[in-house]
């Protein structure tokens, strides 16, 4: 297995210097054309690798490709307070280095991919959680987050004893509001008497709500004070703070994106993680890399929902697996969504 290269881009000036060196002797439209699919890169979203959630799921896909496909992987970290220009420089550097595909982890990469992809027509660009930017060499990897969140709502309503549950969103964006919408609908369809407390940590353009655990911890404590006994956090790294607070209070967490019960960084709190709304980001990243290596690169919208197990509720916690009535209710709701009997809202 080859070693994954980790790259941290610190500001535009240093990136520009790196590009001035790597660009010598060739033009951008030809860059990447020499790659035979053995190099792939991911550029992380806010929080970077180690968030125990979204970014770590993408890394798992790259690591799997490195192991199973003999891929040389590269990772690029975001810098604090960066703008679109920084992302453009990062993606450009990764593409010029011969990586194919280059994958932006998160919708925040949409403006940058829109600018960079046309300059590297022989390189496939993937973007997770965005379908707004399209081109012949762009793969839009999207998920039905609202469907998995609906199932989380069913579970939360069934296990709550206080009849109060909480939702914590990292940043109030249309994507995170899909999580809220599905969760609230699942709760109310299961037990209309259960009160849902929705809360967002920051508002755009402040995306710190995805990266600051102290914000998640404070929000969770506030909801616990209001008698919430199940809290679902869709907040990236900030969600780890919420998980800590809920665990210490002896209440239930619902995790997000990765199976957070299995995350080593959250091991002290795992007993409190009832389940997680998982997105199969790992396989989505792996599948895109494999498609490029096989010479048939994926492009256009690639959607993962309940019907393809692209979203799901994790069953790792034995305590959750033993709740037969809860599991039965979740399984029933899942099948009704797949069959079209339940249409899950994508906005509150």
mmCIF file of C-alpha atoms in Angstrom:
data_model
loop_
_atom_site.group_PDB
_atom_site.id
_atom_site.type_symbol
_atom_site.label_atom_id
_atom_site.label_comp_id
_atom_site.label_asym_id
_atom_site.label_seq_id
_atom_site.Cartn_x
_atom_site.Cartn_y
_atom_site.Cartn_z
ATOM 1 C CA UNK A 1 0.000 0.000 0.000
ATOM 2 C CA UNK A 2 1.376 3.389 -0.953
ATOM 3 C CA UNK A 3 1.554 6.197 1.527
ATOM 4 C CA UNK A 4 -1.067 8.925 1.314
ATOM 5 C CA UNK A 5 0.445 12.374 0.941
ATOM 6 C CA UNK A 6 -1.099 15.060 3.102
ATOM 7 C CA UNK A 7 -0.892 18.641 1.883
ATOM 8 C CA UNK A 8 -1.782 21.728 3.876
ATOM 9 C CA UNK A 9 -2.375 24.849 1.828
ATOM 10 C CA UNK A 10 -1.711 27.939 3.906
ATOM 11 C CA UNK A 11 -3.051 31.004 2.165
ATOM 12 C CA UNK A 12 -2.942 32.150 -1.414
ATOM 13 C CA UNK A 13 0.609 33.434 -1.477
ATOM 14 C CA UNK A 14 2.257 30.117 -0.616
ATOM 15 C CA UNK A 15 -0.032 28.242 -2.973
ATOM 16 C CA UNK A 16 0.772 30.627 -5.773
ATOM 17 C CA UNK A 17 4.479 30.092 -5.160
ATOM 18 C CA UNK A 18 4.023 26.336 -5.364
ATOM 19 C CA UNK A 19 2.068 26.706 -8.582
ATOM 20 C CA UNK A 20 4.713 28.897 -10.159
ATOM 21 C CA UNK A 21 7.135 26.004 -9.741
ATOM 22 C CA UNK A 22 4.900 23.110 -10.762
ATOM 23 C CA UNK A 23 3.450 24.925 -13.767
ATOM 24 C CA UNK A 24 6.764 25.388 -15.549
ATOM 25 C CA UNK A 25 6.974 23.599 -18.877
ATOM 26 C CA UNK A 26 3.276 22.977 -19.426
ATOM 27 C CA UNK A 27 -0.102 24.647 -19.682
ATOM 28 C CA UNK A 28 -3.092 23.939 -17.465
ATOM 29 C CA UNK A 29 -5.340 22.496 -20.148
ATOM 30 C CA UNK A 30 -2.912 19.618 -20.683
ATOM 31 C CA UNK A 31 -2.195 19.049 -16.999
ATOM 32 C CA UNK A 32 -3.366 15.766 -15.616
ATOM 33 C CA UNK A 33 -3.581 14.184 -19.063
ATOM 34 C CA UNK A 34 -0.516 12.066 -18.307
ATOM 35 C CA UNK A 35 -2.201 10.447 -15.303
ATOM 36 C CA UNK A 36 -3.219 6.823 -15.812
ATOM 37 C CA UNK A 37 -5.572 6.860 -12.853
ATOM 38 C CA UNK A 38 -3.019 5.897 -10.221
ATOM 39 C CA UNK A 39 -3.138 9.236 -8.403
ATOM 40 C CA UNK A 40 -6.181 10.692 -6.684
ATOM 41 C CA UNK A 41 -6.732 13.584 -4.306
ATOM 42 C CA UNK A 42 -9.311 14.917 -1.911
ATOM 43 C CA UNK A 43 -9.540 18.492 -0.665
ATOM 44 C CA UNK A 44 -11.170 18.641 2.748
ATOM 45 C CA UNK A 45 -14.032 20.764 3.969
ATOM 46 C CA UNK A 46 -13.994 22.910 7.113
ATOM 47 C CA UNK A 47 -12.689 20.938 10.066
ATOM 48 C CA UNK A 48 -10.368 18.779 7.975
ATOM 49 C CA UNK A 49 -9.434 15.205 8.647
ATOM 50 C CA UNK A 50 -10.055 14.194 12.244
ATOM 51 C CA UNK A 51 -13.577 15.573 12.468
ATOM 52 C CA UNK A 52 -14.875 12.059 13.287
ATOM 53 C CA UNK A 53 -17.613 12.674 10.710
ATOM 54 C CA UNK A 54 -17.853 14.092 7.181
ATOM 55 C CA UNK A 55 -14.205 14.541 6.231
ATOM 56 C CA UNK A 56 -13.142 11.308 7.868
ATOM 57 C CA UNK A 57 -15.702 9.412 5.787
ATOM 58 C CA UNK A 58 -14.161 10.855 2.615
ATOM 59 C CA UNK A 59 -10.680 9.940 3.818
ATOM 60 C CA UNK A 60 -11.832 6.349 4.391
ATOM 61 C CA UNK A 61 -12.800 6.154 0.718
ATOM 62 C CA UNK A 62 -9.403 7.433 -0.391
ATOM 63 C CA UNK A 63 -7.618 5.029 1.949
ATOM 64 C CA UNK A 64 -9.693 2.131 0.604
ATOM 65 C CA UNK A 65 -8.778 3.084 -2.972
ATOM 66 C CA UNK A 66 -5.119 3.315 -2.022
ATOM 67 C CA UNK A 67 -5.267 -0.188 -0.581
ATOM 68 C CA UNK A 68 -7.508 -1.945 -3.105
ATOM 69 C CA UNK A 69 -6.667 -0.109 -6.334
ATOM 70 C CA UNK A 70 -2.972 0.691 -5.826
ATOM 71 C CA UNK A 71 -3.779 4.403 -5.829
ATOM 72 C CA UNK A 72 -1.358 7.045 -4.630
ATOM 73 C CA UNK A 73 -3.519 9.364 -2.586
ATOM 74 C CA UNK A 74 -3.090 13.015 -1.653
ATOM 75 C CA UNK A 75 -5.040 15.064 0.862
ATOM 76 C CA UNK A 76 -5.278 18.839 1.095
ATOM 77 C CA UNK A 77 -6.427 20.667 4.213
ATOM 78 C CA UNK A 78 -8.368 23.938 4.329
ATOM 79 C CA UNK A 79 -6.951 26.992 6.037
ATOM 80 C CA UNK A 80 -8.785 29.064 8.624
ATOM 81 C CA UNK A 81 -10.976 31.788 7.200
ATOM 82 C CA UNK A 82 -10.145 30.943 3.603
ATOM 83 C CA UNK A 83 -12.124 32.119 0.601
ATOM 84 C CA UNK A 84 -12.920 30.738 -2.842
ATOM 85 C CA UNK A 85 -9.574 31.928 -4.213
ATOM 86 C CA UNK A 86 -7.760 29.632 -1.782
ATOM 87 C CA UNK A 87 -9.863 26.692 -2.909
ATOM 88 C CA UNK A 88 -9.167 27.517 -6.558
ATOM 89 C CA UNK A 89 -5.430 27.481 -5.869
ATOM 90 C CA UNK A 90 -5.694 24.197 -3.950
ATOM 91 C CA UNK A 91 -7.662 22.372 -6.644
ATOM 92 C CA UNK A 92 -5.405 23.755 -9.356
ATOM 93 C CA UNK A 93 -2.302 22.518 -7.571
ATOM 94 C CA UNK A 94 -3.803 19.065 -7.076
ATOM 95 C CA UNK A 95 -4.827 18.796 -10.724
ATOM 96 C CA UNK A 96 -1.460 20.034 -12.011
ATOM 97 C CA UNK A 97 0.217 17.390 -9.860
ATOM 98 C CA UNK A 98 -1.455 14.716 -11.965
ATOM 99 C CA UNK A 99 -4.199 13.655 -9.591
ATOM 100 C CA UNK A 100 -7.261 12.235 -11.296
ATOM 101 C CA UNK A 101 -9.853 12.481 -9.876
ATOM 102 C CA UNK A 102 -9.668 15.565 -7.702
ATOM 103 C CA UNK A 103 -12.515 15.579 -5.184
ATOM 104 C CA UNK A 104 -13.805 18.588 -3.269
ATOM 105 C CA UNK A 105 -15.338 17.466 0.016
ATOM 106 C CA UNK A 106 -18.361 19.683 0.546
ATOM 107 C CA UNK A 107 -20.609 22.162 -1.251
ATOM 108 C CA UNK A 108 -18.233 25.027 -0.431
ATOM 109 C CA UNK A 109 -16.017 23.825 -3.304
ATOM 110 C CA UNK A 110 -18.678 24.514 -5.951
ATOM 111 C CA UNK A 111 -17.441 27.985 -7.039
ATOM 112 C CA UNK A 112 -13.837 26.766 -7.179
ATOM 113 C CA UNK A 113 -14.651 23.647 -9.191
ATOM 114 C CA UNK A 114 -16.689 25.766 -11.594
ATOM 115 C CA UNK A 115 -13.541 27.796 -12.315
ATOM 116 C CA UNK A 116 -10.952 25.026 -12.284
ATOM 117 C CA UNK A 117 -12.656 22.107 -14.068
ATOM 118 C CA UNK A 118 -12.770 23.740 -17.540
ATOM 119 C CA UNK A 119 -9.013 24.304 -17.370
ATOM 120 C CA UNK A 120 -8.348 20.575 -16.898
ATOM 121 C CA UNK A 121 -10.756 18.833 -19.295
ATOM 122 C CA UNK A 122 -8.966 15.484 -19.008
ATOM 123 C CA UNK A 123 -9.210 15.469 -15.225
ATOM 124 C CA UNK A 124 -12.379 14.354 -13.448
ATOM 125 C CA UNK A 125 -13.503 16.602 -10.600
ATOM 126 C CA UNK A 126 -15.823 15.274 -7.936
ATOM 127 C CA UNK A 127 -17.820 17.392 -5.539
ATOM 128 C CA UNK A 128 -19.701 16.003 -2.564
ATOM 129 C CA UNK A 129 -23.061 17.480 -1.550
ATOM 130 C CA UNK A 130 -23.522 19.789 -4.535
ATOM 131 C CA UNK A 131 -25.321 19.417 -7.863
ATOM 132 C CA UNK A 132 -25.349 23.075 -8.904
ATOM 133 C CA UNK A 133 -22.079 23.052 -10.847
ATOM 134 C CA UNK A 134 -22.046 20.803 -13.889
ATOM 135 C CA UNK A 135 -19.680 20.040 -16.733
ATOM 136 C CA UNK A 136 -18.550 17.056 -18.792
ATOM 137 C CA UNK A 137 -15.767 16.295 -16.308
ATOM 138 C CA UNK A 138 -17.640 16.945 -13.041
ATOM 139 C CA UNK A 139 -19.213 14.238 -10.883
ATOM 140 C CA UNK A 140 -21.844 15.535 -8.463
ATOM 141 C CA UNK A 141 -22.038 13.144 -5.500
ATOM 142 C CA UNK A 142 -25.233 13.850 -3.580
ATOM 143 C CA UNK A 143 -27.266 12.113 -0.894
ATOM 144 C CA UNK A 144 -30.848 12.006 0.344
ATOM 145 C CA UNK A 145 -29.878 13.199 3.820
ATOM 146 C CA UNK A 146 -33.505 13.941 4.630
ATOM 147 C CA UNK A 147 -34.391 10.262 4.283
ATOM 148 C CA UNK A 148 -31.822 9.060 6.795
ATOM 149 C CA UNK A 149 -32.764 11.930 9.087
ATOM 150 C CA UNK A 150 -36.409 10.880 8.936
ATOM 151 C CA UNK A 151 -35.419 7.479 10.301
ATOM 152 C CA UNK A 152 -33.442 9.220 13.042
ATOM 153 C CA UNK A 153 -36.578 11.145 13.910
ATOM 154 C CA UNK A 154 -38.569 7.917 14.173
ATOM 155 C CA UNK A 155 -35.964 6.469 16.529
ATOM 156 C CA UNK A 156 -35.733 9.654 18.607
ATOM 157 C CA UNK A 157 -39.505 9.848 19.083
ATOM 158 C CA UNK A 158 -39.666 6.191 20.098
ATOM 159 C CA UNK A 159 -36.897 6.364 22.739
ATOM 160 C CA UNK A 160 -37.569 9.813 24.204
ATOM 161 C CA UNK A 161 -39.010 9.730 27.701
ATOM 162 C CA UNK A 162 -39.188 13.489 28.203
ATOM 163 C CA UNK A 163 -41.093 14.057 24.955
ATOM 164 C CA UNK A 164 -38.431 16.622 23.987
ATOM 165 C CA UNK A 165 -35.640 16.059 21.469
ATOM 166 C CA UNK A 166 -33.061 18.381 19.935
ATOM 167 C CA UNK A 167 -31.501 19.065 16.544
ATOM 168 C CA UNK A 168 -28.199 20.935 16.242
ATOM 169 C CA UNK A 169 -27.111 22.120 12.802
ATOM 170 C CA UNK A 170 -23.602 23.425 12.286
ATOM 171 C CA UNK A 171 -24.422 26.211 9.831
ATOM 172 C CA UNK A 172 -27.876 27.188 8.587
ATOM 173 C CA UNK A 173 -27.513 26.224 4.928
ATOM 174 C CA UNK A 174 -30.001 24.491 2.596
ATOM 175 C CA UNK A 175 -28.024 21.255 2.954
ATOM 176 C CA UNK A 176 -28.188 21.155 6.757
ATOM 177 C CA UNK A 177 -31.822 22.199 6.711
ATOM 178 C CA UNK A 178 -32.477 18.943 4.822
ATOM 179 C CA UNK A 179 -31.261 17.109 7.922
ATOM 180 C CA UNK A 180 -33.543 19.193 10.127
ATOM 181 C CA UNK A 181 -36.553 18.757 7.851
ATOM 182 C CA UNK A 182 -36.305 14.986 7.702
ATOM 183 C CA UNK A 183 -35.670 14.666 11.424
ATOM 184 C CA UNK A 184 -38.608 16.844 12.456
ATOM 185 C CA UNK A 185 -40.944 15.062 10.040
ATOM 186 C CA UNK A 186 -39.865 11.652 11.321
ATOM 187 C CA UNK A 187 -40.412 12.720 14.918
ATOM 188 C CA UNK A 188 -43.846 14.220 14.296
ATOM 189 C CA UNK A 189 -45.084 11.371 12.087
ATOM 190 C CA UNK A 190 -44.153 8.967 14.878
ATOM 191 C CA UNK A 191 -45.430 10.965 17.867
ATOM 192 C CA UNK A 192 -46.926 14.406 17.293
ATOM 193 C CA UNK A 193 -46.679 15.182 21.013
ATOM 194 C CA UNK A 194 -42.862 15.167 20.983
ATOM 195 C CA UNK A 195 -41.344 18.660 20.960
ATOM 196 C CA UNK A 196 -38.347 19.294 18.686
ATOM 197 C CA UNK A 197 -35.785 21.978 19.541
ATOM 198 C CA UNK A 198 -33.889 23.023 16.376
ATOM 199 C CA UNK A 199 -30.774 25.179 16.712
ATOM 200 C CA UNK A 200 -27.997 26.360 14.392
ATOM 201 C CA UNK A 201 -24.547 27.284 15.606
ATOM 202 C CA UNK A 202 -23.636 29.920 12.998
ATOM 203 C CA UNK A 203 -25.044 31.642 9.942
ATOM 204 C CA UNK A 204 -23.287 32.002 6.568
ATOM 205 C CA UNK A 205 -20.764 33.408 5.804
ATOM 206 C CA UNK A 206 -19.541 32.250 9.221
ATOM 207 C CA UNK A 207 -18.924 28.516 8.812
ATOM 208 C CA UNK A 208 -17.320 28.078 12.223
ATOM 209 C CA UNK A 209 -20.337 26.048 13.266
ATOM 210 C CA UNK A 210 -18.751 23.087 11.500
ATOM 211 C CA UNK A 211 -15.393 23.341 13.247
ATOM 212 C CA UNK A 212 -15.789 24.532 16.855
ATOM 213 C CA UNK A 213 -16.658 21.824 19.399
ATOM 214 C CA UNK A 214 -17.261 24.416 22.146
ATOM 215 C CA UNK A 215 -20.223 25.795 20.177
ATOM 216 C CA UNK A 216 -21.746 22.345 19.858
ATOM 217 C CA UNK A 217 -21.193 21.635 23.532
ATOM 218 C CA UNK A 218 -22.898 24.869 24.618
ATOM 219 C CA UNK A 219 -25.856 24.309 22.290
ATOM 220 C CA UNK A 220 -26.350 20.768 23.532
ATOM 221 C CA UNK A 221 -26.203 21.907 27.144
ATOM 222 C CA UNK A 222 -28.891 24.471 26.418
ATOM 223 C CA UNK A 223 -31.140 21.808 24.927
ATOM 224 C CA UNK A 224 -30.466 19.436 27.816
ATOM 225 C CA UNK A 225 -31.522 22.218 30.186
ATOM 226 C CA UNK A 226 -34.816 22.306 28.282
ATOM 227 C CA UNK A 227 -35.296 18.572 29.008
ATOM 228 C CA UNK A 228 -34.152 17.181 25.655
ATOM 229 C CA UNK A 229 -33.112 13.560 26.150
ATOM 230 C CA UNK A 230 -32.185 12.759 22.531
ATOM 231 C CA UNK A 231 -30.036 15.179 20.488
ATOM 232 C CA UNK A 232 -29.184 14.792 16.795
ATOM 233 C CA UNK A 233 -26.168 16.841 15.711
ATOM 234 C CA UNK A 234 -25.341 17.578 12.062
ATOM 235 C CA UNK A 235 -22.407 19.842 12.743
ATOM 236 C CA UNK A 236 -19.157 18.209 11.664
ATOM 237 C CA UNK A 237 -16.359 18.655 14.194
ATOM 238 C CA UNK A 238 -18.594 20.883 16.335
ATOM 239 C CA UNK A 239 -20.857 17.888 16.799
ATOM 240 C CA UNK A 240 -18.185 16.207 18.915
ATOM 241 C CA UNK A 241 -18.726 18.873 21.561
ATOM 242 C CA UNK A 242 -22.439 18.159 21.571
ATOM 243 C CA UNK A 243 -21.781 14.436 21.867
ATOM 244 C CA UNK A 244 -19.563 15.030 24.891
ATOM 245 C CA UNK A 245 -22.174 17.154 26.676
ATOM 246 C CA UNK A 246 -25.016 14.730 25.974
ATOM 247 C CA UNK A 247 -22.936 11.754 27.060
ATOM 248 C CA UNK A 248 -22.017 13.375 30.364
ATOM 249 C CA UNK A 249 -25.702 14.091 30.984
ATOM 250 C CA UNK A 250 -26.567 10.430 30.464
ATOM 251 C CA UNK A 251 -28.816 11.099 27.483
ATOM 252 C CA UNK A 252 -28.890 9.819 23.902
ATOM 253 C CA UNK A 253 -26.901 11.172 20.954
ATOM 254 C CA UNK A 254 -27.635 10.576 17.287
ATOM 255 C CA UNK A 255 -24.506 10.986 15.179
ATOM 256 C CA UNK A 256 -24.086 11.963 11.553
ATOM 257 C CA UNK A 257 -22.273 11.101 8.303
ATOM 258 C CA UNK A 258 -19.935 8.454 9.762
ATOM 259 C CA UNK A 259 -20.915 5.705 12.203
ATOM 260 C CA UNK A 260 -19.802 7.792 15.160
ATOM 261 C CA UNK A 261 -20.166 4.885 17.573
ATOM 262 C CA UNK A 262 -17.125 3.421 15.803
ATOM 263 C CA UNK A 263 -14.997 6.575 15.784
ATOM 264 C CA UNK A 264 -11.917 6.208 17.977
ATOM 265 C CA UNK A 265 -11.898 9.879 18.892
ATOM 266 C CA UNK A 266 -15.381 9.535 20.365
ATOM 267 C CA UNK A 267 -14.735 6.252 22.202
ATOM 268 C CA UNK A 268 -15.264 7.767 25.692
ATOM 269 C CA UNK A 269 -18.808 8.718 24.665
ATOM 270 C CA UNK A 270 -19.760 5.789 22.434
ATOM 271 C CA UNK A 271 -22.271 4.272 24.857
ATOM 272 C CA UNK A 272 -24.401 7.420 24.473
ATOM 273 C CA UNK A 273 -24.431 7.280 20.653
ATOM 274 C CA UNK A 274 -27.720 5.509 20.009
ATOM 275 C CA UNK A 275 -27.209 5.455 16.244
ATOM 276 C CA UNK A 276 -25.863 7.642 13.438
ATOM 277 C CA UNK A 277 -27.351 8.856 10.170
ATOM 278 C CA UNK A 278 -24.675 7.572 7.834
ATOM 279 C CA UNK A 279 -23.927 8.736 4.313
ATOM 280 C CA UNK A 280 -21.925 6.270 2.263
ATOM 281 C CA UNK A 281 -19.304 8.863 1.437
ATOM 282 C CA UNK A 282 -16.594 6.229 1.727
ATOM 283 C CA UNK A 283 -17.977 4.110 -1.110
ATOM 284 C CA UNK A 284 -18.935 7.182 -3.140
ATOM 285 C CA UNK A 285 -15.334 8.415 -3.086
ATOM 286 C CA UNK A 286 -13.987 4.934 -3.773
ATOM 287 C CA UNK A 287 -16.422 4.376 -6.658
ATOM 288 C CA UNK A 288 -15.445 7.641 -8.327
ATOM 289 C CA UNK A 289 -11.736 6.858 -8.068
ATOM 290 C CA UNK A 290 -12.328 3.347 -9.407
ATOM 291 C CA UNK A 291 -14.359 4.649 -12.338
ATOM 292 C CA UNK A 292 -11.476 6.884 -13.394
ATOM 293 C CA UNK A 293 -8.932 4.091 -13.002
ATOM 294 C CA UNK A 294 -11.170 1.814 -15.100
ATOM 295 C CA UNK A 295 -11.295 4.417 -17.866
ATOM 296 C CA UNK A 296 -15.031 5.068 -17.440
ATOM 297 C CA UNK A 297 -15.166 8.124 -15.187
ATOM 298 C CA UNK A 298 -18.443 8.914 -13.498
ATOM 299 C CA UNK A 299 -19.920 12.308 -14.359
ATOM 300 C CA UNK A 300 -23.152 14.138 -13.709
ATOM 301 C CA UNK A 301 -25.389 13.581 -10.695
ATOM 302 C CA UNK A 302 -24.680 10.438 -8.690
ATOM 303 C CA UNK A 303 -27.351 10.148 -6.016
ATOM 304 C CA UNK A 304 -27.321 7.914 -2.965
ATOM 305 C CA UNK A 305 -30.547 7.309 -1.040
ATOM 306 C CA UNK A 306 -32.207 4.685 1.115
ATOM 307 C CA UNK A 307 -32.960 2.565 -1.942
ATOM 308 C CA UNK A 308 -29.224 2.075 -2.559
ATOM 309 C CA UNK A 309 -28.221 2.067 1.118
ATOM 310 C CA UNK A 310 -26.511 5.359 0.395
ATOM 311 C CA UNK A 311 -28.007 6.719 3.603
ATOM 312 C CA UNK A 312 -28.912 4.615 6.619
ATOM 313 C CA UNK A 313 -29.060 4.330 10.386
ATOM 314 C CA UNK A 314 -26.076 2.547 11.915
ATOM 315 C CA UNK A 315 -26.691 -0.510 14.091
ATOM 316 C CA UNK A 316 -23.339 -0.674 15.879
ATOM 317 C CA UNK A 317 -24.598 0.146 19.360
ATOM 318 C CA UNK A 318 -25.917 -3.129 20.841
ATOM 319 C CA UNK A 319 -28.346 -1.152 22.993
ATOM 320 C CA UNK A 320 -30.006 0.213 19.849
ATOM 321 C CA UNK A 321 -29.985 -3.144 18.082
ATOM 322 C CA UNK A 322 -31.831 -4.649 21.058
ATOM 323 C CA UNK A 323 -34.680 -2.117 20.853
ATOM 324 C CA UNK A 324 -36.891 -4.376 18.754
ATOM 325 C CA UNK A 325 -39.935 -2.104 18.674
ATOM 326 C CA UNK A 326 -37.796 0.873 17.655
ATOM 327 C CA UNK A 327 -36.028 -1.114 14.936
ATOM 328 C CA UNK A 328 -39.373 -2.372 13.643
ATOM 329 C CA UNK A 329 -40.684 1.199 13.389
ATOM 330 C CA UNK A 330 -37.510 2.340 11.616
ATOM 331 C CA UNK A 331 -37.632 -0.588 9.168
ATOM 332 C CA UNK A 332 -41.289 0.103 8.392
ATOM 333 C CA UNK A 333 -40.588 3.781 7.716
ATOM 334 C CA UNK A 334 -37.592 2.914 5.562
ATOM 335 C CA UNK A 335 -39.646 0.607 3.342
ATOM 336 C CA UNK A 336 -42.464 3.142 3.037
ATOM 337 C CA UNK A 337 -39.994 5.804 1.915
ATOM 338 C CA UNK A 338 -38.484 3.443 -0.654
ATOM 339 C CA UNK A 339 -41.968 2.458 -1.866
ATOM 340 C CA UNK A 340 -43.016 6.100 -2.202
ATOM 341 C CA UNK A 341 -45.661 5.938 0.513
ATOM 342 C CA UNK A 342 -43.780 8.559 2.511
ATOM 343 C CA UNK A 343 -42.319 11.615 0.824
ATOM 344 C CA UNK A 344 -39.730 13.274 3.023
ATOM 345 C CA UNK A 345 -39.460 17.053 3.003
ATOM 346 C CA UNK A 346 -36.168 18.680 2.062
ATOM 347 C CA UNK A 347 -36.883 21.969 3.863
ATOM 348 C CA UNK A 348 -38.529 22.678 7.236
#
